[in-house]
Coordinates of C-alpha atoms and ligand atoms in Angstrom, one line a residue:
M1 CA 69.6 -20.7 119.8
D2 CA 72.3 -18.9 117.8
R3 CA 74.9 -20.8 115.7
N4 CA 77.7 -20.4 118.2
N5 CA 75.6 -22.0 120.9
L6 CA 74.6 -24.8 118.6
L7 CA 78.2 -25.6 117.6
S8 CA 79.9 -25.1 120.9
P9 CA 79.4 -28.7 122.2
L10 CA 81.3 -29.8 119.1
V11 CA 84.4 -27.9 120.2
P12 CA 86.7 -30.3 122.0
S13 CA 87.8 -29.3 125.4
W14 CA 90.9 -30.3 127.4
T15 CA 88.7 -32.1 129.9
S16 CA 87.2 -34.4 127.3
A17 CA 90.7 -35.0 125.7
A18 CA 92.0 -35.9 129.2
M19 CA 89.1 -38.3 129.7
L20 CA 89.8 -40.0 126.4
L21 CA 93.5 -40.2 127.0
S22 CA 93.1 -41.5 130.6
F23 CA 90.8 -44.2 129.2
F24 CA 93.4 -45.3 126.6
V25 CA 96.2 -45.2 129.2
Y26 CA 94.1 -47.3 131.5
L27 CA 93.3 -49.8 128.8
G28 CA 97.0 -50.0 127.7
I29 CA 98.2 -50.7 131.3
A30 CA 95.3 -53.0 132.3
G31 CA 95.6 -55.0 129.0
S32 CA 99.3 -55.6 129.6
V33 CA 99.4 -56.3 133.3
L34 CA 96.1 -58.0 134.3
P35 CA 96.0 -61.7 134.1
G36 CA 94.2 -63.3 131.1
K37 CA 94.2 -66.3 128.9
L38 CA 96.9 -66.1 126.2
V39 CA 95.2 -67.0 122.9
P40 CA 97.3 -67.7 119.8
G41 CA 95.9 -65.9 116.7
V42 CA 95.7 -67.5 113.2
I43 CA 98.9 -68.6 111.5
L44 CA 100.3 -65.8 109.4
S45 CA 101.8 -66.1 105.9
D46 CA 105.4 -66.2 107.4
G47 CA 104.3 -69.0 109.8
T48 CA 104.2 -66.8 112.9
R49 CA 101.3 -66.2 115.2
L50 CA 100.3 -63.2 117.3
Q51 CA 99.4 -63.8 121.0
Y52 CA 96.3 -62.1 122.4
R53 CA 95.9 -61.6 126.1
C54 CA 92.2 -62.0 126.7
N55 CA 91.7 -60.0 129.9
G56 CA 89.0 -57.6 128.6
L57 CA 86.3 -58.7 131.1
L58 CA 88.6 -58.2 134.0
S59 CA 89.8 -54.8 132.6
L60 CA 86.2 -53.7 132.1
L61 CA 84.9 -54.7 135.6
L62 CA 87.9 -53.1 137.3
L63 CA 87.3 -49.9 135.3
V64 CA 83.7 -49.8 136.2
L65 CA 84.7 -50.4 139.9
L66 CA 87.3 -47.6 139.7
L67 CA 84.9 -45.2 138.1
G68 CA 82.3 -46.1 140.8
F69 CA 84.8 -45.2 143.5
G70 CA 85.8 -42.1 141.5
A71 CA 82.2 -41.1 141.5
G72 CA 82.0 -41.5 145.2
I73 CA 84.6 -38.9 145.8
N74 CA 83.4 -36.9 142.8
L75 CA 86.6 -37.5 140.8
V76 CA 84.6 -38.5 137.7
P77 CA 80.8 -37.8 138.1
P78 CA 78.7 -40.8 136.8
T79 CA 77.0 -38.4 134.3
A80 CA 80.2 -36.9 133.0
I81 CA 80.2 -38.9 129.7
A82 CA 76.5 -38.2 129.0
D83 CA 77.0 -34.5 129.9
K84 CA 80.0 -34.2 127.5
G85 CA 78.8 -36.7 124.9
I86 CA 79.2 -34.5 121.8
E87 CA 82.5 -33.0 123.0
I88 CA 83.9 -36.5 123.6
L89 CA 82.6 -37.6 120.2
S90 CA 84.5 -34.8 118.4
V91 CA 87.7 -35.5 120.4
T92 CA 87.4 -39.2 119.6
F93 CA 86.9 -38.3 115.9
I94 CA 90.0 -36.1 115.8
F95 CA 92.0 -38.9 117.6
S96 CA 90.8 -41.5 115.0
F97 CA 91.9 -39.2 112.2
L98 CA 95.3 -38.6 113.7
A99 CA 95.8 -42.3 114.6
T100 CA 94.9 -43.3 111.0
L101 CA 97.4 -40.7 109.7
A102 CA 100.1 -42.1 112.0
L103 CA 99.3 -45.7 110.9
Y104 CA 99.4 -44.6 107.3
V105 CA 102.8 -42.9 107.6
V106 CA 104.4 -45.6 109.8
G107 CA 102.9 -48.4 107.6
F108 CA 104.9 -47.2 104.6
K109 CA 108.1 -47.2 106.5
C110 CA 107.7 -50.8 107.7
K111 CA 109.5 -52.5 104.8
G112 CA 111.5 -54.9 106.9
C113 CA 108.7 -55.8 109.3
S114 CA 107.2 -59.3 109.8
S115 CA 104.4 -60.3 107.4
S116 CA 101.6 -59.1 109.6
M117 CA 103.1 -55.6 109.8
K118 CA 104.5 -55.4 106.2
P119 CA 102.6 -52.7 104.3
H120 CA 100.1 -53.8 101.7
V121 CA 100.0 -50.7 99.5
T122 CA 97.6 -50.5 96.5
G123 CA 98.8 -47.1 95.4
N124 CA 95.3 -45.7 95.6
I125 CA 95.6 -43.1 98.4
I126 CA 91.9 -43.2 99.3
S127 CA 91.8 -47.0 99.4
D128 CA 95.0 -47.2 101.4
W129 CA 93.8 -44.6 103.8
W130 CA 90.4 -46.1 104.2
F131 CA 91.3 -49.8 104.4
G132 CA 94.8 -49.3 105.9
V133 CA 98.2 -50.6 104.9
Q134 CA 99.0 -53.0 107.7
L135 CA 97.2 -56.1 108.9
N136 CA 98.3 -56.1 112.6
P137 CA 100.2 -52.9 113.5
Q138 CA 101.6 -52.9 117.0
F139 CA 102.4 -50.0 119.4
M140 CA 104.6 -50.6 122.5
G141 CA 103.8 -54.3 122.2
I142 CA 100.1 -53.7 122.0
D143 CA 98.1 -55.1 119.0
L144 CA 96.3 -51.9 117.9
K145 CA 93.4 -53.7 116.2
F146 CA 92.5 -55.7 119.3
F147 CA 93.0 -52.6 121.5
F148 CA 90.7 -50.4 119.4
V149 CA 87.8 -52.8 119.2
R150 CA 88.1 -53.4 123.0
A151 CA 88.1 -49.6 123.6
G152 CA 85.0 -49.3 121.4
M153 CA 83.0 -52.0 123.1
M154 CA 84.0 -50.7 126.6
G155 CA 83.2 -47.2 125.6
W156 CA 79.7 -48.3 124.6
L157 CA 79.1 -49.7 128.1
L158 CA 80.5 -46.6 129.7
I159 CA 78.2 -44.3 127.7
N160 CA 75.2 -46.5 128.5
L161 CA 76.0 -46.4 132.2
S162 CA 76.4 -42.7 132.2
I163 CA 73.1 -42.3 130.3
L164 CA 71.5 -44.5 133.0
A165 CA 73.0 -42.3 135.8
K166 CA 71.6 -39.3 134.1
C167 CA 68.2 -40.9 133.8
I168 CA 68.2 -41.7 137.5
Q169 CA 69.4 -38.2 138.3
H170 CA 66.4 -36.8 136.4
G171 CA 64.1 -39.2 138.2
N172 CA 62.7 -40.6 134.9
L173 CA 64.1 -44.2 134.9
N174 CA 61.5 -46.3 133.1
Q175 CA 60.9 -49.9 131.9
S176 CA 62.2 -49.1 128.4
M177 CA 65.5 -47.7 129.6
V178 CA 65.9 -50.7 132.0
L179 CA 65.3 -53.2 129.1
Y180 CA 67.7 -51.4 126.8
Q181 CA 70.4 -51.3 129.5
I182 CA 70.0 -55.0 130.4
F183 CA 70.0 -56.3 126.8
S184 CA 72.9 -54.2 125.6
G185 CA 74.8 -54.6 128.9
L186 CA 74.5 -58.4 128.6
Y187 CA 75.7 -58.3 125.0
I188 CA 78.8 -56.3 125.9
L189 CA 79.6 -58.5 128.9
D190 CA 79.1 -61.6 126.8
Y191 CA 81.4 -60.1 124.2
F192 CA 84.2 -59.8 126.8
F193 CA 83.4 -63.2 128.4
Y194 CA 84.0 -64.8 125.0
E195 CA 86.7 -62.3 123.9
E196 CA 89.0 -65.1 122.7
F197 CA 86.5 -65.9 119.9
M198 CA 87.3 -62.4 118.6
T199 CA 90.8 -63.6 117.7
S200 CA 89.4 -65.7 114.7
T201 CA 86.9 -63.1 113.4
W202 CA 87.1 -61.4 110.0
D203 CA 88.2 -58.0 111.5
I204 CA 91.2 -59.5 113.3
I205 CA 92.4 -62.0 110.6
A206 CA 91.5 -60.3 107.3
E207 CA 90.9 -56.6 107.7
R208 CA 93.8 -54.1 107.6
L209 CA 93.8 -51.3 110.1
G210 CA 92.8 -48.1 108.4
F211 CA 90.3 -45.3 109.0
M212 CA 87.4 -47.7 108.4
L213 CA 88.3 -49.8 111.4
V214 CA 89.8 -47.1 113.6
F215 CA 86.7 -44.9 113.2
G216 CA 84.4 -47.9 113.3
D217 CA 85.8 -49.2 116.6
L218 CA 86.4 -45.9 118.4
V219 CA 83.6 -43.6 117.1
W220 CA 80.9 -45.7 115.4
I221 CA 80.5 -48.5 118.0
P222 CA 80.2 -46.5 121.2
F223 CA 78.4 -43.5 119.8
T224 CA 75.9 -45.0 117.3
F225 CA 75.2 -48.3 119.1
S226 CA 74.1 -46.2 122.1
I227 CA 71.6 -44.2 120.0
Q228 CA 68.6 -46.0 121.7
G229 CA 69.9 -44.9 125.1
W230 CA 70.3 -41.3 124.1
W231 CA 66.9 -41.4 122.5
L232 CA 65.2 -42.8 125.6
L233 CA 66.8 -40.1 127.7
R234 CA 64.6 -37.6 125.9
N235 CA 61.5 -39.7 125.0
K236 CA 59.0 -41.6 127.1
V237 CA 57.7 -44.9 125.9
E238 CA 54.8 -47.0 127.4
Q239 CA 55.1 -50.6 126.5
T240 CA 52.3 -53.3 126.9
T241 CA 53.1 -56.6 128.6
P242 CA 52.9 -58.6 125.4
A243 CA 55.3 -56.2 123.8
V244 CA 57.8 -56.6 126.6
I245 CA 57.5 -60.4 126.4
A246 CA 58.0 -60.3 122.6
N247 CA 61.0 -58.1 123.1
C248 CA 62.6 -60.5 125.6
L249 CA 62.0 -63.4 123.2
V250 CA 63.7 -61.6 120.4
F251 CA 66.7 -61.0 122.6
L252 CA 66.7 -64.6 123.9
I253 CA 66.4 -66.2 120.4
G254 CA 69.0 -63.8 119.0
Y255 CA 71.4 -64.6 121.8
L256 CA 71.0 -68.4 121.4
V257 CA 71.6 -68.2 117.6
F258 CA 74.4 -65.6 117.8
R259 CA 76.4 -67.2 120.6
G260 CA 75.6 -70.8 119.6
S261 CA 76.7 -70.4 116.0
N262 CA 79.9 -68.5 116.9
K263 CA 80.7 -71.1 119.6
Q264 CA 80.1 -74.1 117.2
K265 CA 82.5 -72.7 114.6
H266 CA 85.1 -71.8 117.2
H267 CA 85.0 -75.4 118.7
F268 CA 85.0 -76.9 115.2
K269 CA 88.2 -75.1 114.3
K270 CA 89.8 -76.4 117.5
N271 CA 88.5 -79.9 117.2
P272 CA 86.8 -80.8 113.9
K273 CA 85.5 -84.0 115.5
A274 CA 83.7 -82.3 118.4
P275 CA 80.0 -83.2 118.4
I276 CA 77.5 -80.6 117.3
W277 CA 74.1 -80.8 119.1
G278 CA 75.1 -84.2 120.4
R279 CA 75.9 -85.7 117.0
P280 CA 79.1 -86.1 115.0
P281 CA 79.6 -83.0 112.8
K282 CA 78.9 -83.0 109.1
V283 CA 82.1 -81.8 107.4
V284 CA 82.6 -80.7 103.8
G285 CA 86.0 -81.4 102.3
G286 CA 87.5 -82.0 105.8
K287 CA 87.4 -78.2 106.3
L288 CA 83.9 -76.7 106.5
L289 CA 81.3 -77.4 109.1
A290 CA 77.9 -78.1 107.6
S291 CA 75.8 -79.1 110.6
G292 CA 74.3 -77.3 113.6
Y293 CA 73.7 -73.6 112.8
W294 CA 76.3 -73.9 109.9
G295 CA 74.0 -76.4 108.2
I296 CA 70.9 -74.1 108.4
A297 CA 72.5 -71.0 106.8
R298 CA 76.0 -70.0 106.0
H299 CA 76.0 -67.1 108.4
C300 CA 73.5 -67.8 111.2
N301 CA 75.8 -65.8 113.5
Y302 CA 74.8 -62.7 111.5
L303 CA 71.1 -63.5 111.9
G304 CA 71.5 -63.8 115.7
D305 CA 73.4 -60.5 115.8
L306 CA 70.6 -58.8 113.8
L307 CA 67.9 -60.1 116.2
L308 CA 70.0 -58.9 119.1
A309 CA 70.3 -55.4 117.5
L310 CA 66.6 -55.4 117.0
S311 CA 66.0 -56.3 120.6
F312 CA 68.0 -53.2 121.7
S313 CA 65.7 -51.0 119.7
L314 CA 62.3 -52.5 120.4
P315 CA 62.1 -50.9 124.0
C316 CA 61.9 -47.6 122.1
G317 CA 58.6 -48.5 120.6
I318 CA 57.7 -47.7 116.9
S319 CA 57.0 -44.0 117.1
S320 CA 60.3 -43.0 115.6
A321 CA 62.8 -44.6 113.2
V322 CA 65.8 -43.0 115.0
P323 CA 66.3 -45.8 117.5
Y324 CA 66.3 -48.3 114.6
F325 CA 69.4 -46.8 113.2
Y326 CA 71.7 -49.5 114.6
P327 CA 69.7 -52.6 113.4
I328 CA 69.3 -51.0 109.9
Y329 CA 73.0 -50.1 109.7
L330 CA 73.9 -53.6 110.9
L331 CA 71.7 -55.2 108.3
I332 CA 73.5 -53.3 105.5
L333 CA 76.9 -54.0 107.0
L334 CA 76.4 -57.7 107.5
I335 CA 74.9 -58.2 104.0
W336 CA 78.0 -56.5 102.6
R337 CA 80.3 -58.4 104.8
E338 CA 78.7 -61.7 104.0
R339 CA 79.3 -61.0 100.3
R340 CA 83.0 -60.2 101.0
D341 CA 83.4 -63.2 103.2
D342 CA 81.8 -65.4 100.5
A343 CA 84.2 -64.1 97.9
R344 CA 87.1 -64.7 100.3
C345 CA 86.0 -68.3 101.1
A346 CA 85.3 -69.1 97.5
E347 CA 88.9 -68.1 96.7
K348 CA 90.4 -70.0 99.7
Y349 CA 88.3 -73.2 99.6
K350 CA 87.5 -73.4 95.8
E351 CA 85.5 -76.6 95.1
V352 CA 85.0 -77.3 98.7
W353 CA 83.2 -73.9 99.1
K354 CA 81.1 -74.6 96.1
E355 CA 80.0 -78.0 97.5
Y356 CA 79.2 -76.3 100.9
C357 CA 77.0 -73.7 99.2
E358 CA 75.1 -76.5 97.4
I359 CA 74.5 -78.2 100.7
V360 CA 73.7 -75.0 102.6
P361 CA 72.1 -72.6 100.0
W362 CA 71.0 -69.9 102.4
R363 CA 73.3 -67.0 103.2
I364 CA 71.8 -65.5 106.4
L365 CA 68.0 -66.3 106.8
P366 CA 66.7 -69.7 105.6
Y367 CA 64.1 -69.5 102.8
V368 CA 64.5 -65.7 102.6
Y369 CA 68.1 -64.8 101.9
Ligands
LIG1 P1 82.5 -65.2 110.9 O1 82.8 -65.4 112.4 O2 81.3 -65.8 110.4 O3 83.8 -65.7 110.2 C1 83.9 -66.0 108.8 C2 85.0 -67.0 108.6 O4 84.6 -68.2 109.2 C3 85.2 -67.3 107.1 O5 86.0 -66.3 106.5 C4 85.9 -68.7 107.2 O6 87.2 -68.4 107.7 C5 85.2 -69.3 108.4 N1 84.0 -70.1 108.0 C6 82.9 -69.7 107.2 N2 82.0 -70.7 107.1 C7 82.6 -71.8 107.8 C8 82.1 -73.1 108.0 N3 81.0 -73.5 107.5 N4 82.9 -73.9 108.7 C9 84.1 -73.5 109.2 N5 84.6 -72.3 109.0 C10 83.8 -71.4 108.3 O7 82.4 -63.7 110.5 P2 82.8 -62.3 111.2 O8 84.1 -62.3 111.7 O9 82.4 -61.3 110.2 O10 81.7 -62.2 112.4 C11 81.9 -62.7 113.7 C12 80.8 -62.2 114.6 O11 80.9 -60.8 114.8 C13 79.4 -62.4 114.0 O12 78.5 -62.9 115.0 C14 79.0 -61.0 113.6 O13 77.6 -60.9 113.6 C15 79.7 -60.2 114.6 N6 79.9 -58.8 114.0 C16 79.3 -57.7 114.5 C17 79.5 -56.5 114.0 C18 78.8 -55.3 114.7 O14 79.0 -54.2 114.2 N7 78.0 -55.5 115.7 C19 80.4 -56.2 112.9 C20 80.9 -57.4 112.3 C21 80.7 -58.7 112.9 P3 88.5 -69.4 107.7 O15 89.4 -69.0 106.6 O16 89.1 -69.3 109.1 O17 87.9 -70.8 107.4

């Protein structure tokens, strides 16, 4: 294949740009008009709070339904995303770059904005570009951080469904593809079912919106988290029954730990007296939960997420390292994030954090790390 042929899928087309734009327009409209629980965000330094309309699940189901109808009349063929994967990837990359540029320029002008939109400028251009200058920038009343992460998670499911359609079209749907689709599909639906929990996560409350988050949400999540699906499209894997059972167990345990720990913290923040596993909670300094999952390790939620990530890759077998890109990347990311969160909490809670670390010495995996 000559160089032109090799690079041509990377050249963005108007069709892929229109697909991306339609997706964003749909998300903007659906997010604003569809009913959903209004969840108050954390209290900001000026005492105000942002409100998040958690209607992601409804928006996603409606979108899948609309695309299903669209496919029926050939408006958007089900394999369109899988067919134009690289093209859409390059359009999304360009969009992320331009969106970060706009955020950077607008951020500097926002001198009189409320605390969440006031620029936090370090003066280091690379750092300000990468980490962003605003905590919660808005566009036409839409919280961009919440919007981008929603777009990324939905994009991941749309890519998966399109890969599935392509697999069916080629007549090579197999057990591994079905397992990957079920596990990752449940994870994404669960994410939107519990979308309100997102409002208290690190990304939403502590991270500014720069290239790292824009690129991470729009490009990284949908295109790299679906690597297993792309890989299975081109590779056939035969799995033994014990391997399938083990794979299901990894998913199940991962899900219980991931969802259970995130739920416990969320409920604790709302009501510090709410029982944990049927018993009164153990609380350090009146602020930190030290029972349930939060008494086993300081970030059991990361452990659960890592097991889930592994369960998405196991259907691909062990003949190649490529499908393990996502769990390996997540391991590195979560170890780094745990360190940053630890530093943040040590500064915020001071002696109370020290006491908590003495009671719960393990960071992510008890007796190992
Ligand atoms: P957490 O949800 O663990 O939030 C950390 C914050 O929780 C701390 O800053 C502190 O905030 C509070 N906290 C910490 N320990 C305690 C305690 N013992 N009791 C009460 N409050 C406590 O972190 P993330 O936002 O990073 O992660 C949320 C989920 O998202 C995780 O399950 C993670 O795996 C997942 N995730 C997935 C990624 C992916 O790429 N797939 C990327 C990043 C995260 P406060 O100041 O409010 O007390």
